[in-house]
Amino acid sequence: MTTVDSLSAKDLLGIEPLSRDEIQLILDTARTLSDVAKHPIKKVPALRGRTMVNLFYEASTRTRTSFELAAVRLSADVVNINVQASSVVKGETLLDTARTLEAMTVDFIVMRHGSSGAPHMLARNLKASVINAGDGQHEHPTQALLDLYTVREKLGSIEGKTITLIGDIQHSRVARSDLIAFTKMGAKVRFCGPPTLLSADFGALGAEVHHDLKSALTGADVVYVLRLQFERHRMGLMPSVKAYTQQYAITSERVKWAKPGALVMHPGPMNRGVEIAPEVADGPTSVIVDQVANGIAVRMAVLYLLEAGRTKRAAAGGVS
Amino acid sequence: MTSRDGRTTAPGSLLIRGGRVIDPATGTDGVMDVLLSDGKVAKTGPGLDAGGGTIIEAKGLVVAPGFVDVHVHLREPGEEGKETIATGTRAAAMGGVTTVVAMPNTVPPIDTPAMIAYVLSRAAQDGVVRVRPAGCISHERKGEVMADLAGLKEAGAVAFSDDGNSVMNALLARRAMINTRILNVPYVEHAEDASLVDAGVMHEGRVSLRLGLAGRSPLAEDLIVARDLLLAEATGAHLHVAHVSSRRSLEMIREAKARGVPVTCEATPHHLVLTDEAVGEFDTSAKVLPPLRSEEHRLALIAAVKDGTVDVIASDHAPHGPLEKEVEFAQAASGMVGLETMLPLALEVLVRSGAMDLPGLVRLLSSAPARLFHLAGGTLAAGSPADVTVFDPELAWTVDPRAFSSKGRNTPFAGRKVRGRAVDVIVGGRIVVRDGGLV
């Protein structure tokens, strides 16, 4: 039983500020809203008259589309800002861009940015709700929420489960958000990767740090493979991609080190044949496609609950 | 008469009466009077006669040599939007600082004798405290070609530094040290190995990991400190390590001092008071170089001040405007203002904490920096320049950046309740701050 019925904060900037009850509420709401996709008319009027802007400073197909579909299914109007074509290239600051959008009375700004903390700065300066769709190497909260949702859906519960994330932990905002999310919900999180891609300091943040794949996978309920982010690697964080693959790629042989029937997950986009073998990505326990589908329901829930919070604050006499 | 630092001295006399006079250089600590005359300290002792001059009542206050801050960014020339010699020296005066060493990373940098002369002439026109410029070690601070160190000294440079950058080329560092030794001027290093810090924007540790911000390892500081200690030992140059922040660097400096290596170093109030936790949720006012570090390093710094490994307290006053700070954390400029908060923060973290007594702190703020940088002042001995800071160590106030005399508002201490403030500040016998306000 959850004791809350809306999100208390104006924004969703990360998993860190969310309470366990709020996470539970998002997952339950997503469960209800996922039915919308099964209707002949995939739409409910919850956000009619509201405007959501997708402000993406980094390329993204899946997350941007997922947010767009989520908003459309709640009847909101959606504007996609093509950053390459916008005034950003003319040297406008992030804050000025945001103020311009606010002047156009936008209700939700979904933002992806290469700089950690960029949405936080935006949120501090705007009345609109800011939703973090990935900031630098910091957080990607809706990804973690859809991961929780998927694990709960497939395994029945999250509490007590062991989730092993493998790969480029250091550069991964998904890893950070998943660590906080799964830990908050009572699961154990293991990180596995070579030392240059996985700092021992993650232990202090609550993760079990492994450099040996077999020990990391033994007893795991979820095998969560991360993308190698070649674009963020400088000056040889790894001796070679081949060396990485030999030690850490998830193959059909290695996936057997985990519990029988362990889920295989990946946030996408995949480097097939690098961090994950194709037969594992497409294998019987892979839920990678389910993650994508669940993403829409979870994002609908986030939009819906932020709106509920705004309405509640407005009714209480606060500024919405 | 106009002296080299652009100050004119006041004729006539001034009596500071009945304060607790602390003058570490002469071992003075007691309630007495200080008589200033013709820009000099005339006499210190009980029951002095004002001789018809102005009287400042200092009962219940501390009367100290004017503070000497060896690490200040005045931003003039080139970045007058951030600070000017006029505003920066007023901020200094409000903080009880009567001499600032102005760092040379201006635009253009202070890397020629003409630039030194320019700063001194601007200081003579606009400054309210003494401005002693540092000159660059290398041409344009690029770390490639040595600047005209002899000419810079001749023009008035009191230190050499490429502050903001380490001198990354060891050959240049070695040759520059050989020259600074001959010139008997401190070689001031901003110790951070640029190749190791890479794109780091805050201390590398638990907080940077949580925030997903690229870290700057303390190893970057340690590598340069280790190299420079070896070079200073070999060349005999006076190495002064600016704003030390790393535990391991402090251990190496302590060990080198014990072996007689001519090294000194400074600590800033912000590194003594704050940790990387101050970055909070991407607060750019806490972005500074070297970065605010973890508690382990902060405690090591306090211990190093206490045991004498750290020689001076300096502010590293680094004003920036909203253009540089109201941006994404990684893009934000590094640095914070510090002149107007140095005294209360130092009192809090060093004196009220019990780490040292009040005369010990006054020494770190006045006589020690004056001696290390061969500057007049830093003492109330008869015949010294009449630079005096009268302060109330208990006066409670709340840090409000809007009230700063500096143009910079970039401080992580906004809203902090502090105690201790300069009440009367005298430079060359002239009162520049009276009852806590600029004259």
mmCIF file of C-alpha atoms in Angstrom, chain A residues 2-7 25 304-305 308-309 312:
data_model
loop_
_atom_site.group_PDB
_atom_site.id
_atom_site.type_symbol
_atom_site.label_atom_id
_atom_site.label_comp_id
_atom_site.label_asym_id
_atom_site.label_seq_id
_atom_site.Cartn_x
_atom_site.Cartn_y
_atom_site.Cartn_z
ATOM 1 C CA THR A 2 1.327 3.374 -0.906
ATOM 2 C CA THR A 3 0.406 6.377 1.114
ATOM 3 C CA VAL A 4 0.928 9.042 -1.536
ATOM 4 C CA ASP A 5 -1.230 9.901 -4.563
ATOM 5 C CA SER A 6 0.969 12.336 -6.471
ATOM 6 C CA LEU A 7 4.603 13.401 -6.802
ATOM 7 C CA LEU A 25 3.095 4.898 -6.826
ATOM 8 C CA TYR A 304 0.308 12.106 -14.914
ATOM 9 C CA LEU A 305 1.625 12.200 -11.330
ATOM 10 C CA ALA A 308 -1.517 15.656 -10.126
ATOM 11 C CA GLY A 309 1.089 17.235 -7.865
ATOM 12 C CA LYS A 312 -2.670 19.666 -5.640
#
